[in-house]
Amino acid sequence: MAGLYIHIPFCVKKCEYCDFVSFSGMESRFETYIDALEKEMKVYQGEKIDTVFIGGGTPSVLSPDLIRRLCQNIKNNFSLDQCVEWSMEMNPGTVSEDKIYAMLEGGVDRASVGVQSFNNKELKAAGRIHSSETAFDTVNALSKGGFSNINIDLMQSLPMQTEESFKSSLETAVSLPIKHISVYSMILERDTPLFEKYRNGIYSEPDEDAERELYHYTGSYLADHGFERYEISNYAMSGYESRHNMMYWQYGEYIGLGVAAHSYYLGARYSNKCSLIEYMNGDFGGGEKELLTEGDKMSEFMMLGLRMTRGVSFAGFKSRFGRDITEIYGSTMDKFERMGLLDLSGGVCRLTERGIDVSNSVMCEFIL
């Protein structure tokens, strides 16, 4: 079975740090876009799906009727696993009681809320539309409305963020009825308003050592409150790991629908065009397409698998590629084991705590 990702590219206001394909002030296009999605779904009609992720943008800007229609279109066009995990991203300030009901009625069983911070100064500096109070109320409303599986996203290294303010956001997070927390470091992307502010000296870039110490604090603090790290940036209560994201990290196949959506399906990687107008006119494909070599697949399998705390099993590598992992990566793994960056015990290749600190450097050496 494959995963299904659906991109809803609309939002109320584009955040200062965002370089995703997303558009604000486009409410008049919502229905036409859902029409186009329905047409693209028919290209894959009948495909078996075991995880659904509706992301964005801000999918929760859709009306309750459009949410219901989108969900029904998914059910009509795909063969959904009986135990499908169905996630939907949403932002505080765009969620209402009738939208919550429409999501649950449609089949969504996992809510992912883009909180980013519970500090109003940080939220304003990042260009977020909501307040800390709205975020707090949104998560509680989702829980009271019937969602038992709720994730929130938090960000480190936001402008105006301090060690104390981030720790305060963590404390607020664990007080809420959530089962999963994703904690990402903000990445300054070129051609974003926030990048320009940093370049012009309005904000100062965070200290890398302080950022790393805060990362270790986060893991320890969340573990004390029942959230175990299972991937470099993701923490969950037992049994609530994101199956859709695990599919990516385990190098599973997925179908991406919507403008600028990416797919990895039937051994090929391809994407849709980034033009909203062309997409809504029925021109779905036409983006980049790449047929991966066996070396490409091995490289990506290792780099994705090493993101997980469980690592990459020797047996799993051989099952997928028909070759021993030591035949391909033996010298690389031995080198990093000697450096204390990899643990190779128990037939598994995994990053140590020190390895996680320099994970990008380690993973790059697994590219064939």
Short mmCIF file of N, CA and C in Angstrom, two decimals, residues 76-185:
data_model
loop_
_atom_site.label_atom_id
_atom_site.label_comp_id
_atom_site.label_asym_id
_atom_site.label_seq_id
_atom_site.Cartn_x
_atom_site.Cartn_y
_atom_site.Cartn_z
N ASN A 76 -14.13 7.92 -2.45
CA ASN A 76 -14.70 7.45 -3.71
C ASN A 76 -13.64 6.95 -4.68
N ASN A 77 -12.43 7.49 -4.59
CA ASN A 77 -11.43 7.21 -5.62
C ASN A 77 -10.31 6.27 -5.20
N PHE A 78 -10.16 6.05 -3.89
CA PHE A 78 -9.08 5.19 -3.43
C PHE A 78 -9.63 4.04 -2.59
N SER A 79 -8.86 2.97 -2.57
CA SER A 79 -9.19 1.82 -1.72
C SER A 79 -8.45 2.00 -0.40
N LEU A 80 -9.17 2.47 0.61
CA LEU A 80 -8.55 2.80 1.88
C LEU A 80 -8.46 1.59 2.79
N ASP A 81 -7.29 1.42 3.40
CA ASP A 81 -7.12 0.35 4.37
C ASP A 81 -8.10 0.52 5.52
N GLN A 82 -8.56 -0.60 6.07
CA GLN A 82 -9.53 -0.55 7.16
C GLN A 82 -9.00 0.24 8.36
N CYS A 83 -7.68 0.21 8.56
CA CYS A 83 -7.07 0.92 9.69
C CYS A 83 -6.28 2.14 9.21
N VAL A 84 -6.78 2.83 8.18
CA VAL A 84 -6.08 3.97 7.63
C VAL A 84 -5.86 5.05 8.69
N GLU A 85 -4.66 5.63 8.69
CA GLU A 85 -4.40 6.82 9.51
C GLU A 85 -4.64 8.02 8.61
N TRP A 86 -5.46 8.97 9.09
CA TRP A 86 -5.90 10.08 8.26
C TRP A 86 -5.62 11.38 9.00
N SER A 87 -4.57 12.09 8.58
CA SER A 87 -4.14 13.32 9.24
C SER A 87 -4.55 14.55 8.44
N MET A 88 -4.75 15.64 9.16
CA MET A 88 -5.03 16.92 8.49
C MET A 88 -4.35 18.03 9.27
N GLU A 89 -3.61 18.86 8.54
CA GLU A 89 -2.97 20.02 9.16
C GLU A 89 -3.98 21.14 9.35
N MET A 90 -3.77 21.93 10.40
CA MET A 90 -4.63 23.08 10.64
C MET A 90 -3.87 24.11 11.45
N ASN A 91 -4.30 25.34 11.33
CA ASN A 91 -3.68 26.42 12.09
C ASN A 91 -4.68 27.01 13.07
N PRO A 92 -4.23 27.36 14.26
CA PRO A 92 -5.11 28.05 15.20
C PRO A 92 -5.68 29.31 14.54
N GLY A 93 -6.93 29.59 14.83
CA GLY A 93 -7.57 30.74 14.22
C GLY A 93 -8.35 30.41 12.97
N THR A 94 -8.22 29.16 12.49
CA THR A 94 -8.96 28.75 11.29
C THR A 94 -9.82 27.52 11.56
N VAL A 95 -9.95 27.16 12.83
CA VAL A 95 -10.69 25.94 13.20
C VAL A 95 -11.95 26.34 13.97
N SER A 96 -13.07 25.78 13.56
CA SER A 96 -14.34 26.03 14.23
C SER A 96 -15.01 24.71 14.57
N GLU A 97 -16.05 24.78 15.37
CA GLU A 97 -16.75 23.57 15.79
C GLU A 97 -17.32 22.80 14.60
N ASP A 98 -17.88 23.54 13.63
CA ASP A 98 -18.47 22.85 12.48
C ASP A 98 -17.40 22.26 11.57
N LYS A 99 -16.20 22.87 11.53
CA LYS A 99 -15.11 22.27 10.76
C LYS A 99 -14.59 21.01 11.44
N ILE A 100 -14.49 21.03 12.75
CA ILE A 100 -14.07 19.84 13.49
C ILE A 100 -15.03 18.68 13.20
N TYR A 101 -16.32 18.97 13.23
CA TYR A 101 -17.32 17.93 12.97
C TYR A 101 -17.17 17.41 11.54
N ALA A 102 -16.95 18.32 10.57
CA ALA A 102 -16.81 17.91 9.18
C ALA A 102 -15.58 17.01 8.99
N MET A 103 -14.47 17.34 9.66
CA MET A 103 -13.26 16.51 9.57
C MET A 103 -13.52 15.10 10.10
N LEU A 104 -14.07 15.03 11.30
CA LEU A 104 -14.32 13.72 11.91
C LEU A 104 -15.33 12.92 11.10
N GLU A 105 -16.36 13.59 10.63
CA GLU A 105 -17.37 12.92 9.81
C GLU A 105 -16.75 12.40 8.52
N GLY A 106 -15.78 13.15 7.98
CA GLY A 106 -15.15 12.75 6.73
C GLY A 106 -14.17 11.61 6.86
N GLY A 107 -13.67 11.36 8.07
CA GLY A 107 -12.74 10.26 8.28
C GLY A 107 -11.41 10.67 8.88
N VAL A 108 -11.17 11.98 9.03
CA VAL A 108 -9.92 12.46 9.62
C VAL A 108 -9.87 12.03 11.08
N ASP A 109 -8.77 11.37 11.49
CA ASP A 109 -8.68 10.91 12.88
C ASP A 109 -7.43 11.43 13.60
N ARG A 110 -6.64 12.26 12.88
CA ARG A 110 -5.42 12.80 13.49
C ARG A 110 -5.31 14.28 13.10
N ALA A 111 -5.28 15.14 14.10
CA ALA A 111 -5.17 16.58 13.86
C ALA A 111 -3.74 17.03 14.12
N SER A 112 -3.18 17.80 13.19
CA SER A 112 -1.83 18.32 13.34
C SER A 112 -1.90 19.84 13.32
N VAL A 113 -1.58 20.45 14.45
CA VAL A 113 -1.80 21.88 14.64
C VAL A 113 -0.48 22.64 14.59
N GLY A 114 -0.42 23.62 13.71
CA GLY A 114 0.80 24.42 13.57
C GLY A 114 0.86 25.52 14.61
N VAL A 115 1.23 25.15 15.82
CA VAL A 115 1.30 26.12 16.92
C VAL A 115 2.57 26.96 16.80
N GLN A 116 3.71 26.32 16.64
CA GLN A 116 5.05 26.91 16.51
C GLN A 116 5.57 27.53 17.80
N SER A 117 4.73 28.24 18.53
CA SER A 117 5.17 28.85 19.79
C SER A 117 3.94 29.23 20.60
N PHE A 118 4.12 29.26 21.93
CA PHE A 118 3.08 29.78 22.80
C PHE A 118 3.48 31.15 23.36
N ASN A 119 4.34 31.85 22.62
CA ASN A 119 4.79 33.17 23.01
C ASN A 119 4.33 34.17 21.95
N ASN A 120 3.55 35.16 22.34
CA ASN A 120 2.94 36.06 21.37
C ASN A 120 3.96 36.92 20.62
N LYS A 121 5.05 37.32 21.28
CA LYS A 121 6.07 38.11 20.59
C LYS A 121 6.72 37.29 19.47
N GLU A 122 7.00 36.03 19.76
CA GLU A 122 7.60 35.16 18.75
C GLU A 122 6.65 34.92 17.60
N LEU A 123 5.38 34.69 17.90
CA LEU A 123 4.38 34.45 16.87
C LEU A 123 4.26 35.65 15.94
N LYS A 124 4.24 36.83 16.52
CA LYS A 124 4.13 38.05 15.71
C LYS A 124 5.36 38.23 14.83
N ALA A 125 6.54 38.00 15.39
CA ALA A 125 7.78 38.16 14.62
C ALA A 125 7.85 37.17 13.46
N ALA A 126 7.27 35.99 13.65
CA ALA A 126 7.29 34.97 12.60
C ALA A 126 6.17 35.16 11.58
N GLY A 127 5.29 36.12 11.83
CA GLY A 127 4.19 36.38 10.90
C GLY A 127 3.03 35.44 11.03
N ARG A 128 2.88 34.81 12.19
CA ARG A 128 1.75 33.92 12.42
C ARG A 128 0.49 34.74 12.69
N ILE A 129 -0.67 34.19 12.32
CA ILE A 129 -1.92 34.94 12.45
C ILE A 129 -2.58 34.77 13.81
N HIS A 130 -2.11 33.79 14.60
CA HIS A 130 -2.81 33.47 15.84
C HIS A 130 -2.02 33.93 17.06
N SER A 131 -2.69 33.89 18.19
CA SER A 131 -2.06 34.19 19.48
C SER A 131 -1.85 32.90 20.24
N SER A 132 -1.07 32.98 21.30
CA SER A 132 -0.87 31.83 22.18
C SER A 132 -2.20 31.34 22.73
N GLU A 133 -3.06 32.27 23.10
CA GLU A 133 -4.35 31.90 23.68
C GLU A 133 -5.22 31.15 22.65
N THR A 134 -5.18 31.60 21.40
CA THR A 134 -5.95 30.92 20.35
C THR A 134 -5.43 29.51 20.14
N ALA A 135 -4.11 29.34 20.16
CA ALA A 135 -3.53 28.01 19.98
C ALA A 135 -3.96 27.08 21.11
N PHE A 136 -3.89 27.58 22.33
CA PHE A 136 -4.30 26.79 23.50
C PHE A 136 -5.76 26.37 23.37
N ASP A 137 -6.61 27.32 23.01
CA ASP A 137 -8.05 27.04 22.90
C ASP A 137 -8.34 26.08 21.75
N THR A 138 -7.59 26.20 20.64
CA THR A 138 -7.81 25.33 19.48
C THR A 138 -7.54 23.88 19.82
N VAL A 139 -6.43 23.62 20.50
CA VAL A 139 -6.10 22.23 20.85
C VAL A 139 -7.15 21.66 21.79
N ASN A 140 -7.58 22.43 22.76
CA ASN A 140 -8.62 21.95 23.68
C ASN A 140 -9.95 21.73 22.96
N ALA A 141 -10.28 22.59 21.99
CA ALA A 141 -11.51 22.42 21.23
C ALA A 141 -11.48 21.15 20.39
N LEU A 142 -10.31 20.85 19.80
CA LEU A 142 -10.17 19.62 19.02
C LEU A 142 -10.39 18.39 19.90
N SER A 143 -9.82 18.44 21.10
CA SER A 143 -9.97 17.32 22.02
C SER A 143 -11.42 17.16 22.46
N LYS A 144 -12.04 18.25 22.84
CA LYS A 144 -13.44 18.19 23.27
C LYS A 144 -14.37 17.80 22.12
N GLY A 145 -13.97 18.18 20.89
CA GLY A 145 -14.78 17.87 19.72
C GLY A 145 -14.71 16.43 19.28
N GLY A 146 -13.72 15.67 19.78
CA GLY A 146 -13.66 14.25 19.46
C GLY A 146 -12.33 13.73 18.96
N PHE A 147 -11.34 14.60 18.81
CA PHE A 147 -10.02 14.13 18.37
C PHE A 147 -9.23 13.60 19.57
N SER A 148 -8.83 12.34 19.48
CA SER A 148 -8.01 11.75 20.54
C SER A 148 -6.55 11.66 20.15
N ASN A 149 -6.24 11.96 18.89
CA ASN A 149 -4.87 11.89 18.38
C ASN A 149 -4.51 13.26 17.82
N ILE A 150 -3.83 14.07 18.63
CA ILE A 150 -3.50 15.44 18.25
C ILE A 150 -1.99 15.65 18.31
N ASN A 151 -1.44 16.21 17.24
CA ASN A 151 -0.05 16.63 17.20
C ASN A 151 0.01 18.15 17.21
N ILE A 152 1.05 18.69 17.82
CA ILE A 152 1.34 20.10 17.62
C ILE A 152 2.78 20.25 17.15
N ASP A 153 3.00 21.25 16.30
CA ASP A 153 4.34 21.61 15.86
C ASP A 153 4.84 22.77 16.69
N LEU A 154 6.09 22.67 17.14
CA LEU A 154 6.79 23.78 17.79
C LEU A 154 8.06 24.07 17.00
N MET A 155 8.56 25.30 17.12
CA MET A 155 9.78 25.66 16.42
C MET A 155 10.81 26.25 17.37
N GLN A 156 12.05 25.82 17.19
CA GLN A 156 13.19 26.43 17.88
C GLN A 156 13.80 27.49 16.97
N SER A 157 14.54 28.40 17.57
CA SER A 157 15.31 29.41 16.84
C SER A 157 14.42 30.44 16.15
N LEU A 158 13.22 30.64 16.65
CA LEU A 158 12.38 31.71 16.12
C LEU A 158 12.96 33.07 16.51
N PRO A 159 12.70 34.11 15.73
CA PRO A 159 13.16 35.43 16.13
C PRO A 159 12.54 35.83 17.47
N MET A 160 13.36 36.45 18.32
CA MET A 160 12.97 36.92 19.64
C MET A 160 12.82 35.78 20.66
N GLN A 161 13.09 34.55 20.25
CA GLN A 161 12.96 33.42 21.16
C GLN A 161 14.17 33.35 22.09
N THR A 162 13.92 33.05 23.35
CA THR A 162 14.98 32.83 24.32
C THR A 162 14.88 31.41 24.85
N GLU A 163 15.90 30.98 25.55
CA GLU A 163 15.87 29.65 26.17
C GLU A 163 14.66 29.54 27.08
N GLU A 164 14.41 30.58 27.86
CA GLU A 164 13.31 30.56 28.82
C GLU A 164 11.95 30.52 28.11
N SER A 165 11.81 31.28 27.03
CA SER A 165 10.52 31.32 26.34
C SER A 165 10.23 29.99 25.64
N PHE A 166 11.28 29.35 25.10
CA PHE A 166 11.05 28.04 24.46
C PHE A 166 10.68 27.00 25.50
N LYS A 167 11.36 27.00 26.63
CA LYS A 167 11.02 26.05 27.69
C LYS A 167 9.59 26.27 28.18
N SER A 168 9.15 27.52 28.22
CA SER A 168 7.78 27.83 28.62
C SER A 168 6.79 27.26 27.62
N SER A 169 7.12 27.34 26.32
CA SER A 169 6.25 26.75 25.29
C SER A 169 6.15 25.24 25.46
N LEU A 170 7.28 24.60 25.77
CA LEU A 170 7.26 23.15 26.02
C LEU A 170 6.36 22.82 27.20
N GLU A 171 6.44 23.60 28.26
CA GLU A 171 5.61 23.35 29.44
C GLU A 171 4.12 23.48 29.10
N THR A 172 3.78 24.48 28.32
CA THR A 172 2.39 24.63 27.90
C THR A 172 1.96 23.45 27.04
N ALA A 173 2.84 23.04 26.14
CA ALA A 173 2.51 21.95 25.22
C ALA A 173 2.13 20.67 25.98
N VAL A 174 2.95 20.29 26.96
CA VAL A 174 2.70 19.02 27.65
C VAL A 174 1.49 19.10 28.59
N SER A 175 1.00 20.30 28.84
CA SER A 175 -0.19 20.45 29.67
C SER A 175 -1.47 20.21 28.87
N LEU A 176 -1.33 20.14 27.55
CA LEU A 176 -2.49 20.00 26.67
C LEU A 176 -2.78 18.53 26.35
N PRO A 177 -3.99 18.23 25.87
CA PRO A 177 -4.37 16.83 25.56
C PRO A 177 -3.84 16.39 24.20
N ILE A 178 -2.52 16.28 24.09
CA ILE A 178 -1.89 15.90 22.83
C ILE A 178 -1.17 14.58 23.00
N LYS A 179 -0.89 13.92 21.87
CA LYS A 179 -0.19 12.63 21.89
C LYS A 179 1.14 12.69 21.14
N HIS A 180 1.41 13.79 20.45
CA HIS A 180 2.58 13.85 19.57
C HIS A 180 3.05 15.29 19.49
N ILE A 181 4.38 15.48 19.46
CA ILE A 181 4.96 16.81 19.30
C ILE A 181 6.09 16.72 18.28
N SER A 182 6.05 17.62 17.30
CA SER A 182 7.16 17.77 16.36
C SER A 182 7.87 19.07 16.72
N VAL A 183 9.18 19.00 16.90
CA VAL A 183 9.96 20.19 17.28
C VAL A 183 11.04 20.40 16.24
N TYR A 184 10.86 21.44 15.42
CA TYR A 184 11.79 21.71 14.33
C TYR A 184 12.56 22.99 14.58
N SER A 185 13.77 23.04 14.09
CA SER A 185 14.52 24.28 14.09
C SER A 185 14.13 25.07 12.85
#
